[in-house]
Amino acid sequence: LSPLEVYDKVIEQLGAAGVSVVINNHTTLGAWSGGVEANGLWFRDGCAVYTEMAWIADWIQMAERYSSHPQVIGYDIRNEVRPTSMMGPGPRWNSGCARDWARAAGNCSRALVDAGAPGVIIVERICWPQNSLREMLQPSPPWDAWGVPRDRIVQ
């Protein structure tokens, strides 16, 4: 079985056991993840493969793949967004730059809604630096700015 086919079996068995599932994008690279390292962002700088558009396309593929599985109740679009280097720029919220997590989360959330993906969409805060959660409510409120119904977003 391929890794995705194994994932299919896990989703099926969790559903058979009555367990609800939230699909999570935990890492970009298949490696141990923690702290400041290459898995901090939803894309890789200067990489033609791991782009923001590829990340969104992967989410659409996963939502479509599991759309007939009622146990899949949501999508955690990125785990622990954080810097990839102590020396370079880190992720920002509503900054307008390439590392703007509010913009990327909005684009991905909108794409999931537009694709008809059922369930909630979880947008995690930027892990480092840990600024006030109040910052994540700007623009006020972000789901309105993203064009996504409030009942679809969990922050």
PDB file of N, CA, C and O in Angstrom, residues 49-126:
ATOM      1  N   VAL A  49       8.627  23.049  -5.744  1.00  0.00           N
ATOM      2  CA  VAL A  49       7.702  21.956  -5.435  1.00  0.00           C
ATOM      3  C   VAL A  49       6.767  22.325  -4.292  1.00  0.00           C
ATOM      4  O   VAL A  49       5.556  22.178  -4.395  1.00  0.00           O
ATOM      5  N   TYR A  50       7.318  22.809  -3.179  1.00  0.00           N
ATOM      6  CA  TYR A  50       6.522  23.100  -1.987  1.00  0.00           C
ATOM      7  C   TYR A  50       6.133  24.580  -1.955  1.00  0.00           C
ATOM      8  O   TYR A  50       6.632  25.353  -1.138  1.00  0.00           O
ATOM      9  N   THR A  51       5.235  24.949  -2.849  1.00  0.00           N
ATOM     10  CA  THR A  51       4.759  26.320  -2.941  1.00  0.00           C
ATOM     11  C   THR A  51       3.438  26.471  -2.182  1.00  0.00           C
ATOM     12  O   THR A  51       2.796  25.480  -1.828  1.00  0.00           O
ATOM     13  N   GLU A  52       3.031  27.705  -1.975  1.00  0.00           N
ATOM     14  CA  GLU A  52       1.732  27.934  -1.348  1.00  0.00           C
ATOM     15  C   GLU A  52       0.605  27.379  -2.208  1.00  0.00           C
ATOM     16  O   GLU A  52      -0.351  26.783  -1.693  1.00  0.00           O
ATOM     17  N   MET A  53       0.703  27.518  -3.518  1.00  0.00           N
ATOM     18  CA  MET A  53      -0.345  26.989  -4.403  1.00  0.00           C
ATOM     19  C   MET A  53      -0.397  25.460  -4.337  1.00  0.00           C
ATOM     20  O   MET A  53      -1.480  24.878  -4.368  1.00  0.00           O
ATOM     21  N   ALA A  54       0.759  24.808  -4.234  1.00  0.00           N
ATOM     22  CA  ALA A  54       0.777  23.351  -4.103  1.00  0.00           C
ATOM     23  C   ALA A  54       0.157  22.927  -2.774  1.00  0.00           C
ATOM     24  O   ALA A  54      -0.577  21.932  -2.715  1.00  0.00           O
ATOM     25  N   TRP A  55       0.425  23.675  -1.713  1.00  0.00           N
ATOM     26  CA  TRP A  55      -0.158  23.390  -0.400  1.00  0.00           C
ATOM     27  C   TRP A  55      -1.691  23.473  -0.468  1.00  0.00           C
ATOM     28  O   TRP A  55      -2.384  22.583   0.024  1.00  0.00           O
ATOM     29  N   ILE A  56      -2.196  24.512  -1.112  1.00  0.00           N
ATOM     30  CA  ILE A  56      -3.651  24.657  -1.252  1.00  0.00           C
ATOM     31  C   ILE A  56      -4.218  23.527  -2.124  1.00  0.00           C
ATOM     32  O   ILE A  56      -5.246  22.931  -1.789  1.00  0.00           O
ATOM     33  N   ALA A  57      -3.538  23.213  -3.215  1.00  0.00           N
ATOM     34  CA  ALA A  57      -3.999  22.120  -4.091  1.00  0.00           C
ATOM     35  C   ALA A  57      -4.020  20.789  -3.333  1.00  0.00           C
ATOM     36  O   ALA A  57      -4.942  19.983  -3.514  1.00  0.00           O
ATOM     37  N   ASP A  58      -3.026  20.564  -2.490  1.00  0.00           N
ATOM     38  CA  ASP A  58      -3.017  19.345  -1.677  1.00  0.00           C
ATOM     39  C   ASP A  58      -4.216  19.308  -0.738  1.00  0.00           C
ATOM     40  O   ASP A  58      -4.833  18.252  -0.547  1.00  0.00           O
ATOM     41  N   TRP A  59      -4.569  20.446  -0.156  1.00  0.00           N
ATOM     42  CA  TRP A  59      -5.739  20.497   0.716  1.00  0.00           C
ATOM     43  C   TRP A  59      -7.017  20.179  -0.042  1.00  0.00           C
ATOM     44  O   TRP A  59      -7.876  19.441   0.453  1.00  0.00           O
ATOM     45  N   ILE A  60      -7.145  20.720  -1.239  1.00  0.00           N
ATOM     46  CA  ILE A  60      -8.338  20.431  -2.050  1.00  0.00           C
ATOM     47  C   ILE A  60      -8.394  18.935  -2.355  1.00  0.00           C
ATOM     48  O   ILE A  60      -9.449  18.304  -2.250  1.00  0.00           O
ATOM     49  N   GLN A  61      -7.253  18.349  -2.718  1.00  0.00           N
ATOM     50  CA  GLN A  61      -7.203  16.914  -3.007  1.00  0.00           C
ATOM     51  C   GLN A  61      -7.635  16.098  -1.792  1.00  0.00           C
ATOM     52  O   GLN A  61      -8.417  15.145  -1.915  1.00  0.00           O
ATOM     53  N   MET A  62      -7.146  16.448  -0.605  1.00  0.00           N
ATOM     54  CA  MET A  62      -7.511  15.700   0.600  1.00  0.00           C
ATOM     55  C   MET A  62      -8.997  15.869   0.921  1.00  0.00           C
ATOM     56  O   MET A  62      -9.674  14.901   1.271  1.00  0.00           O
ATOM     57  N   ALA A  63      -9.508  17.073   0.787  1.00  0.00           N
ATOM     58  CA  ALA A  63     -10.931  17.314   1.060  1.00  0.00           C
ATOM     59  C   ALA A  63     -11.803  16.520   0.094  1.00  0.00           C
ATOM     60  O   ALA A  63     -12.809  15.925   0.499  1.00  0.00           O
ATOM     61  N   GLU A  64     -11.421  16.507  -1.170  1.00  0.00           N
ATOM     62  CA  GLU A  64     -12.191  15.736  -2.157  1.00  0.00           C
ATOM     63  C   GLU A  64     -12.076  14.237  -1.878  1.00  0.00           C
ATOM     64  O   GLU A  64     -13.063  13.505  -1.964  1.00  0.00           O
ATOM     65  N   ARG A  65     -10.889  13.780  -1.519  1.00  0.00           N
ATOM     66  CA  ARG A  65     -10.668  12.356  -1.275  1.00  0.00           C
ATOM     67  C   ARG A  65     -11.541  11.844  -0.133  1.00  0.00           C
ATOM     68  O   ARG A  65     -12.042  10.721  -0.178  1.00  0.00           O
ATOM     69  N   TYR A  66     -11.727  12.657   0.900  1.00  0.00           N
ATOM     70  CA  TYR A  66     -12.463  12.214   2.084  1.00  0.00           C
ATOM     71  C   TYR A  66     -13.849  12.856   2.213  1.00  0.00           C
ATOM     72  O   TYR A  66     -14.471  12.761   3.267  1.00  0.00           O
ATOM     73  N   SER A  67     -14.352  13.430   1.141  1.00  0.00           N
ATOM     74  CA  SER A  67     -15.654  14.112   1.190  1.00  0.00           C
ATOM     75  C   SER A  67     -16.807  13.160   1.484  1.00  0.00           C
ATOM     76  O   SER A  67     -17.830  13.576   2.027  1.00  0.00           O
ATOM     77  N   SER A  68     -16.665  11.889   1.173  1.00  0.00           N
ATOM     78  CA  SER A  68     -17.735  10.922   1.435  1.00  0.00           C
ATOM     79  C   SER A  68     -17.543  10.192   2.770  1.00  0.00           C
ATOM     80  O   SER A  68     -18.245   9.226   3.048  1.00  0.00           O
ATOM     81  N   HIS A  69     -16.620  10.654   3.581  1.00  0.00           N
ATOM     82  CA  HIS A  69     -16.340  10.046   4.885  1.00  0.00           C
ATOM     83  C   HIS A  69     -16.883  10.978   5.974  1.00  0.00           C
ATOM     84  O   HIS A  69     -16.214  11.949   6.345  1.00  0.00           O
ATOM     85  N   PRO A  70     -18.068  10.687   6.512  1.00  0.00           N
ATOM     86  CA  PRO A  70     -18.673  11.598   7.496  1.00  0.00           C
ATOM     87  C   PRO A  70     -17.859  11.755   8.772  1.00  0.00           C
ATOM     88  O   PRO A  70     -18.044  12.737   9.504  1.00  0.00           O
ATOM     89  N   GLN A  71     -16.954  10.823   9.042  1.00  0.00           N
ATOM     90  CA  GLN A  71     -16.130  10.953  10.238  1.00  0.00           C
ATOM     91  C   GLN A  71     -15.092  12.061  10.106  1.00  0.00           C
ATOM     92  O   GLN A  71     -14.551  12.530  11.108  1.00  0.00           O
ATOM     93  N   VAL A  72     -14.802  12.507   8.874  1.00  0.00           N
ATOM     94  CA  VAL A  72     -13.875  13.626   8.679  1.00  0.00           C
ATOM     95  C   VAL A  72     -14.676  14.904   8.905  1.00  0.00           C
ATOM     96  O   VAL A  72     -15.514  15.284   8.089  1.00  0.00           O
ATOM     97  N   ILE A  73     -14.403  15.541  10.037  1.00  0.00           N
ATOM     98  CA  ILE A  73     -15.201  16.700  10.445  1.00  0.00           C
ATOM     99  C   ILE A  73     -14.482  18.025  10.266  1.00  0.00           C
ATOM    100  O   ILE A  73     -15.047  19.075  10.510  1.00  0.00           O
ATOM    101  N   GLY A  74     -13.201  17.988   9.846  1.00  0.00           N
ATOM    102  CA  GLY A  74     -12.502  19.253   9.690  1.00  0.00           C
ATOM    103  C   GLY A  74     -11.093  19.118   9.172  1.00  0.00           C
ATOM    104  O   GLY A  74     -10.576  18.014   8.957  1.00  0.00           O
ATOM    105  N   TYR A  75     -10.482  20.290   9.026  1.00  0.00           N
ATOM    106  CA  TYR A  75      -9.159  20.426   8.415  1.00  0.00           C
ATOM    107  C   TYR A  75      -8.337  21.417   9.226  1.00  0.00           C
ATOM    108  O   TYR A  75      -8.686  22.595   9.300  1.00  0.00           O
ATOM    109  N   ASP A  76      -7.258  20.970   9.832  1.00  0.00           N
ATOM    110  CA  ASP A  76      -6.320  21.845  10.536  1.00  0.00           C
ATOM    111  C   ASP A  76      -5.258  22.185   9.500  1.00  0.00           C
ATOM    112  O   ASP A  76      -4.353  21.390   9.233  1.00  0.00           O
ATOM    113  N   ILE A  77      -5.393  23.366   8.892  1.00  0.00           N
ATOM    114  CA  ILE A  77      -4.652  23.631   7.652  1.00  0.00           C
ATOM    115  C   ILE A  77      -3.140  23.761   7.823  1.00  0.00           C
ATOM    116  O   ILE A  77      -2.410  23.569   6.865  1.00  0.00           O
ATOM    117  N   ARG A  78      -2.660  24.046   9.030  1.00  0.00           N
ATOM    118  CA  ARG A  78      -1.204  24.007   9.252  1.00  0.00           C
ATOM    119  C   ARG A  78      -0.915  23.991  10.741  1.00  0.00           C
ATOM    120  O   ARG A  78      -1.412  24.804  11.494  1.00  0.00           O
ATOM    121  N   ASN A  79      -0.065  23.057  11.138  1.00  0.00           N
ATOM    122  CA  ASN A  79       0.319  22.927  12.528  1.00  0.00           C
ATOM    123  C   ASN A  79       1.466  23.870  12.866  1.00  0.00           C
ATOM    124  O   ASN A  79       2.458  23.931  12.149  1.00  0.00           O
ATOM    125  N   GLU A  80       1.322  24.585  13.961  1.00  0.00           N
ATOM    126  CA  GLU A  80       2.388  25.394  14.556  1.00  0.00           C
ATOM    127  C   GLU A  80       3.218  26.183  13.551  1.00  0.00           C
ATOM    128  O   GLU A  80       4.426  25.956  13.388  1.00  0.00           O
ATOM    129  N   VAL A  81       2.602  27.129  12.894  1.00  0.00           N
ATOM    130  CA  VAL A  81       3.321  28.022  11.980  1.00  0.00           C
ATOM    131  C   VAL A  81       4.380  28.777  12.789  1.00  0.00           C
ATOM    132  O   VAL A  81       4.090  29.330  13.843  1.00  0.00           O
ATOM    133  N   ARG A  82       5.619  28.758  12.281  1.00  0.00           N
ATOM    134  CA  ARG A  82       6.728  29.358  13.024  1.00  0.00           C
ATOM    135  C   ARG A  82       7.876  29.671  12.065  1.00  0.00           C
ATOM    136  O   ARG A  82       7.873  29.230  10.924  1.00  0.00           O
ATOM    137  N   PRO A  83       8.893  30.399  12.533  1.00  0.00           N
ATOM    138  CA  PRO A  83      10.026  30.732  11.665  1.00  0.00           C
ATOM    139  C   PRO A  83      10.791  29.491  11.220  1.00  0.00           C
ATOM    140  O   PRO A  83      10.784  28.469  11.898  1.00  0.00           O
ATOM    141  N   THR A  84      11.456  29.622  10.096  1.00  0.00           N
ATOM    142  CA  THR A  84      12.319  28.551   9.602  1.00  0.00           C
ATOM    143  C   THR A  84      13.786  28.834   9.883  1.00  0.00           C
ATOM    144  O   THR A  84      14.641  28.008   9.599  1.00  0.00           O
ATOM    145  N   SER A  85      14.075  30.005  10.414  1.00  0.00           N
ATOM    146  CA  SER A  85      15.448  30.392  10.706  1.00  0.00           C
ATOM    147  C   SER A  85      15.443  31.421  11.833  1.00  0.00           C
ATOM    148  O   SER A  85      14.539  32.244  11.923  1.00  0.00           O
ATOM    149  N   MET A  86      16.457  31.380  12.663  1.00  0.00           N
ATOM    150  CA  MET A  86      16.606  32.407  13.709  1.00  0.00           C
ATOM    151  C   MET A  86      17.065  33.723  13.098  1.00  0.00           C
ATOM    152  O   MET A  86      16.906  34.767  13.701  1.00  0.00           O
ATOM    153  N   MET A  87      17.632  33.665  11.907  1.00  0.00           N
ATOM    154  CA  MET A  87      18.215  34.859  11.299  1.00  0.00           C
ATOM    155  C   MET A  87      17.290  35.537  10.288  1.00  0.00           C
ATOM    156  O   MET A  87      17.418  36.714  10.041  1.00  0.00           O
ATOM    157  N   GLY A  88      16.390  34.781   9.686  1.00  0.00           N
ATOM    158  CA  GLY A  88      15.551  35.351   8.634  1.00  0.00           C
ATOM    159  C   GLY A  88      14.199  35.799   9.143  1.00  0.00           C
ATOM    160  O   GLY A  88      13.892  35.662  10.327  1.00  0.00           O
ATOM    161  N   PRO A  89      13.389  36.323   8.235  1.00  0.00           N
ATOM    162  CA  PRO A  89      12.056  36.770   8.643  1.00  0.00           C
ATOM    163  C   PRO A  89      11.150  35.586   8.949  1.00  0.00           C
ATOM    164  O   PRO A  89      11.244  34.537   8.322  1.00  0.00           O
ATOM    165  N   GLY A  90      10.317  35.748   9.929  1.00  0.00           N
ATOM    166  CA  GLY A  90       9.372  34.706  10.293  1.00  0.00           C
ATOM    167  C   GLY A  90       7.998  34.994   9.722  1.00  0.00           C
ATOM    168  O   GLY A  90       7.783  35.979   9.020  1.00  0.00           O
ATOM    169  N   PRO A  91       7.039  34.137  10.035  1.00  0.00           N
ATOM    170  CA  PRO A  91       5.670  34.352   9.570  1.00  0.00           C
ATOM    171  C   PRO A  91       5.075  35.582  10.245  1.00  0.00           C
ATOM    172  O   PRO A  91       5.447  35.929  11.367  1.00  0.00           O
ATOM    173  N   ARG A  92       4.172  36.222   9.555  1.00  0.00           N
ATOM    174  CA  ARG A  92       3.504  37.419  10.089  1.00  0.00           C
ATOM    175  C   ARG A  92       2.004  37.262   9.898  1.00  0.00           C
ATOM    176  O   ARG A  92       1.549  36.491   9.048  1.00  0.00           O
ATOM    177  N   TRP A  93       1.245  38.007  10.654  1.00  0.00           N
ATOM    178  CA  TRP A  93      -0.211  38.006  10.537  1.00  0.00           C
ATOM    179  C   TRP A  93      -0.649  39.310   9.902  1.00  0.00           C
ATOM    180  O   TRP A  93      -0.360  40.389  10.404  1.00  0.00           O
ATOM    181  N   ASN A  94      -1.304  39.212   8.742  1.00  0.00           N
ATOM    182  CA  ASN A  94      -1.879  40.364   8.052  1.00  0.00           C
ATOM    183  C   ASN A  94      -0.835  41.410   7.666  1.00  0.00           C
ATOM    184  O   ASN A  94      -1.056  42.599   7.800  1.00  0.00           O
ATOM    185  N   SER A  95       0.302  40.924   7.184  1.00  0.00           N
ATOM    186  CA  SER A  95       1.402  41.826   6.834  1.00  0.00           C
ATOM    187  C   SER A  95       1.457  42.151   5.348  1.00  0.00           C
ATOM    188  O   SER A  95       2.109  43.101   4.947  1.00  0.00           O
ATOM    189  N   GLY A  96       0.834  41.319   4.516  1.00  0.00           N
ATOM    190  CA  GLY A  96       0.903  41.524   3.077  1.00  0.00           C
ATOM    191  C   GLY A  96       2.142  40.930   2.431  1.00  0.00           C
ATOM    192  O   GLY A  96       2.286  40.967   1.212  1.00  0.00           O
ATOM    193  N   CYS A  97       3.045  40.358   3.220  1.00  0.00           N
ATOM    194  CA  CYS A  97       4.273  39.783   2.662  1.00  0.00           C
ATOM    195  C   CYS A  97       4.050  38.316   2.282  1.00  0.00           C
ATOM    196  O   CYS A  97       2.980  37.752   2.516  1.00  0.00           O
ATOM    197  N   ALA A  98       5.053  37.687   1.696  1.00  0.00           N
ATOM    198  CA  ALA A  98       4.950  36.281   1.290  1.00  0.00           C
ATOM    199  C   ALA A  98       4.724  35.364   2.478  1.00  0.00           C
ATOM    200  O   ALA A  98       4.156  34.289   2.330  1.00  0.00           O
ATOM    201  N   ARG A  99       5.147  35.768   3.670  1.00  0.00           N
ATOM    202  CA  ARG A  99       4.995  34.955   4.879  1.00  0.00           C
ATOM    203  C   ARG A  99       3.780  35.374   5.702  1.00  0.00           C
ATOM    204  O   ARG A  99       3.725  35.132   6.902  1.00  0.00           O
ATOM    205  N   ASP A 100       2.806  35.969   5.040  1.00  0.00           N
ATOM    206  CA  ASP A 100       1.583  36.447   5.697  1.00  0.00           C
ATOM    207  C   ASP A 100       0.641  35.269   5.933  1.00  0.00           C
ATOM    208  O   ASP A 100      -0.037  34.799   5.016  1.00  0.00           O
ATOM    209  N   TRP A 101       0.602  34.787   7.177  1.00  0.00           N
ATOM    210  CA  TRP A 101      -0.214  33.631   7.512  1.00  0.00           C
ATOM    211  C   TRP A 101      -1.706  33.946   7.396  1.00  0.00           C
ATOM    212  O   TRP A 101      -2.493  33.090   7.007  1.00  0.00           O
ATOM    213  N   ALA A 102      -2.124  35.157   7.694  1.00  0.00           N
ATOM    214  CA  ALA A 102      -3.541  35.527   7.544  1.00  0.00           C
ATOM    215  C   ALA A 102      -3.965  35.415   6.082  1.00  0.00           C
ATOM    216  O   ALA A 102      -5.026  34.858   5.775  1.00  0.00           O
ATOM    217  N   ARG A 103      -3.150  35.906   5.176  1.00  0.00           N
ATOM    218  CA  ARG A 103      -3.466  35.835   3.746  1.00  0.00           C
ATOM    219  C   ARG A 103      -3.503  34.385   3.273  1.00  0.00           C
ATOM    220  O   ARG A 103      -4.451  33.954   2.616  1.00  0.00           O
ATOM    221  N   ALA A 104      -2.474  33.611   3.631  1.00  0.00           N
ATOM    222  CA  ALA A 104      -2.399  32.215   3.190  1.00  0.00           C
ATOM    223  C   ALA A 104      -3.553  31.399   3.776  1.00  0.00           C
ATOM    224  O   ALA A 104      -4.190  30.616   3.059  1.00  0.00           O
ATOM    225  N   ALA A 105      -3.838  31.585   5.062  1.00  0.00           N
ATOM    226  CA  ALA A 105      -4.939  30.856   5.702  1.00  0.00           C
ATOM    227  C   ALA A 105      -6.264  31.227   5.046  1.00  0.00           C
ATOM    228  O   ALA A 105      -7.123  30.365   4.825  1.00  0.00           O
ATOM    229  N   GLY A 106      -6.425  32.501   4.724  1.00  0.00           N
ATOM    230  CA  GLY A 106      -7.645  32.934   4.037  1.00  0.00           C
ATOM    231  C   GLY A 106      -7.777  32.319   2.654  1.00  0.00           C
ATOM    232  O   GLY A 106      -8.853  31.839   2.275  1.00  0.00           O
ATOM    233  N   ASN A 107      -6.682  32.300   1.902  1.00  0.00           N
ATOM    234  CA  ASN A 107      -6.717  31.699   0.561  1.00  0.00           C
ATOM    235  C   ASN A 107      -7.046  30.207   0.626  1.00  0.00           C
ATOM    236  O   ASN A 107      -7.848  29.699  -0.168  1.00  0.00           O
ATOM    237  N   CYS A 108      -6.448  29.511   1.567  1.00  0.00           N
ATOM    238  CA  CYS A 108      -6.701  28.072   1.693  1.00  0.00           C
ATOM    239  C   CYS A 108      -8.126  27.823   2.175  1.00  0.00           C
ATOM    240  O   CYS A 108      -8.825  26.953   1.642  1.00  0.00           O
ATOM    241  N   SER A 109      -8.581  28.574   3.151  1.00  0.00           N
ATOM    242  CA  SER A 109      -9.944  28.415   3.670  1.00  0.00           C
ATOM    243  C   SER A 109     -10.980  28.665   2.587  1.00  0.00           C
ATOM    244  O   SER A 109     -11.932  27.892   2.427  1.00  0.00           O
ATOM    245  N   ARG A 110     -10.778  29.723   1.829  1.00  0.00           N
ATOM    246  CA  ARG A 110     -11.696  30.058   0.723  1.00  0.00           C
ATOM    247  C   ARG A 110     -11.701  28.951  -0.314  1.00  0.00           C
ATOM    248  O   ARG A 110     -12.752  28.555  -0.819  1.00  0.00           O
ATOM    249  N   ALA A 111     -10.536  28.420  -0.642  1.00  0.00           N
ATOM    250  CA  ALA A 111     -10.446  27.343  -1.638  1.00  0.00           C
ATOM    251  C   ALA A 111     -11.178  26.095  -1.145  1.00  0.00           C
ATOM    252  O   ALA A 111     -11.867  25.432  -1.934  1.00  0.00           O
ATOM    253  N   LEU A 112     -11.051  25.776   0.128  1.00  0.00           N
ATOM    254  CA  LEU A 112     -11.758  24.612   0.674  1.00  0.00           C
ATOM    255  C   LEU A 112     -13.270  24.816   0.620  1.00  0.00           C
ATOM    256  O   LEU A 112     -14.008  23.916   0.212  1.00  0.00           O
ATOM    257  N   VAL A 113     -13.726  25.988   1.008  1.00  0.00           N
ATOM    258  CA  VAL A 113     -15.166  26.278   0.954  1.00  0.00           C
ATOM    259  C   VAL A 113     -15.652  26.236  -0.486  1.00  0.00           C
ATOM    260  O   VAL A 113     -16.684  25.623  -0.790  1.00  0.00           O
ATOM    261  N   ASP A 114     -14.903  26.862  -1.389  1.00  0.00           N
ATOM    262  CA  ASP A 114     -15.296  26.884  -2.809  1.00  0.00           C
ATOM    263  C   ASP A 114     -15.335  25.482  -3.407  1.00  0.00           C
ATOM    264  O   ASP A 114     -16.127  25.214  -4.317  1.00  0.00           O
ATOM    265  N   ALA A 115     -14.492  24.586  -2.904  1.00  0.00           N
ATOM    266  CA  ALA A 115     -14.463  23.205  -3.404  1.00  0.00           C
ATOM    267  C   ALA A 115     -15.566  22.349  -2.775  1.00  0.00           C
ATOM    268  O   ALA A 115     -15.697  21.180  -3.106  1.00  0.00           O
ATOM    269  N   GLY A 116     -16.322  22.934  -1.870  1.00  0.00           N
ATOM    270  CA  GLY A 116     -17.417  22.198  -1.241  1.00  0.00           C
ATOM    271  C   GLY A 116     -16.982  21.283  -0.112  1.00  0.00           C
ATOM    272  O   GLY A 116     -17.710  20.368   0.256  1.00  0.00           O
ATOM    273  N   ALA A 117     -15.803  21.539   0.446  1.00  0.00           N
ATOM    274  CA  ALA A 117     -15.308  20.698   1.544  1.00  0.00           C
ATOM    275  C   ALA A 117     -16.191  20.877   2.773  1.00  0.00           C
ATOM    276  O   ALA A 117     -16.395  22.002   3.221  1.00  0.00           O
ATOM    277  N   PRO A 118     -16.733  19.779   3.310  1.00  0.00           N
ATOM    278  CA  PRO A 118     -17.550  19.891   4.514  1.00  0.00           C
ATOM    279  C   PRO A 118     -16.671  20.032   5.757  1.00  0.00           C
ATOM    280  O   PRO A 118     -15.474  19.759   5.714  1.00  0.00           O
ATOM    281  N   GLY A 119     -17.251  20.439   6.857  1.00  0.00           N
ATOM    282  CA  GLY A 119     -16.534  20.478   8.125  1.00  0.00           C
ATOM    283  C   GLY A 119     -15.932  21.827   8.441  1.00  0.00           C
ATOM    284  O   GLY A 119     -16.062  22.786   7.686  1.00  0.00           O
ATOM    285  N   VAL A 120     -15.268  21.876   9.594  1.00  0.00           N
ATOM    286  CA  VAL A 120     -14.655  23.114  10.055  1.00  0.00           C
ATOM    287  C   VAL A 120     -13.233  23.232   9.513  1.00  0.00           C
ATOM    288  O   VAL A 120     -12.602  22.241   9.141  1.00  0.00           O
ATOM    289  N   ILE A 121     -12.757  24.461   9.486  1.00  0.00           N
ATOM    290  CA  ILE A 121     -11.397  24.760   9.044  1.00  0.00           C
ATOM    291  C   ILE A 121     -10.693  25.389  10.239  1.00  0.00           C
ATOM    292  O   ILE A 121     -11.146  26.414  10.758  1.00  0.00           O
ATOM    293  N   ILE A 122      -9.625  24.760  10.674  1.00  0.00           N
ATOM    294  CA  ILE A 122      -8.898  25.235  11.852  1.00  0.00           C
ATOM    295  C   ILE A 122      -7.690  26.033  11.390  1.00  0.00           C
ATOM    296  O   ILE A 122      -6.868  25.547  10.611  1.00  0.00           O
ATOM    297  N   VAL A 123      -7.609  27.272  11.879  1.00  0.00           N
ATOM    298  CA  VAL A 123      -6.480  28.157  11.587  1.00  0.00           C
ATOM    299  C   VAL A 123      -5.735  28.373  12.898  1.00  0.00           C
ATOM    300  O   VAL A 123      -6.224  29.063  13.797  1.00  0.00           O
ATOM    301  N   GLU A 124      -4.568  27.759  13.018  1.00  0.00           N
ATOM    302  CA  GLU A 124      -3.775  27.910  14.238  1.00  0.00           C
ATOM    303  C   GLU A 124      -3.052  29.246  14.243  1.00  0.00           C
ATOM    304  O   GLU A 124      -2.754  29.817  13.194  1.00  0.00           O
ATOM    305  N   ARG A 125      -2.765  29.703  15.437  1.00  0.00           N
ATOM    306  CA  ARG A 125      -2.012  30.949  15.582  1.00  0.00           C
ATOM    307  C   ARG A 125      -0.556  30.723  15.185  1.00  0.00           C
ATOM    308  O   ARG A 125      -0.093  29.581  15.086  1.00  0.00           O
ATOM    309  N   ILE A 126       0.161  31.801  14.966  1.00  0.00           N
ATOM    310  CA  ILE A 126       1.606  31.708  14.748  1.00  0.00           C
ATOM    311  C   ILE A 126       2.218  31.292  16.077  1.00  0.00           C
ATOM    312  O   ILE A 126       1.987  31.919  17.110  1.00  0.00           O
TER     313      ILE A 126
END
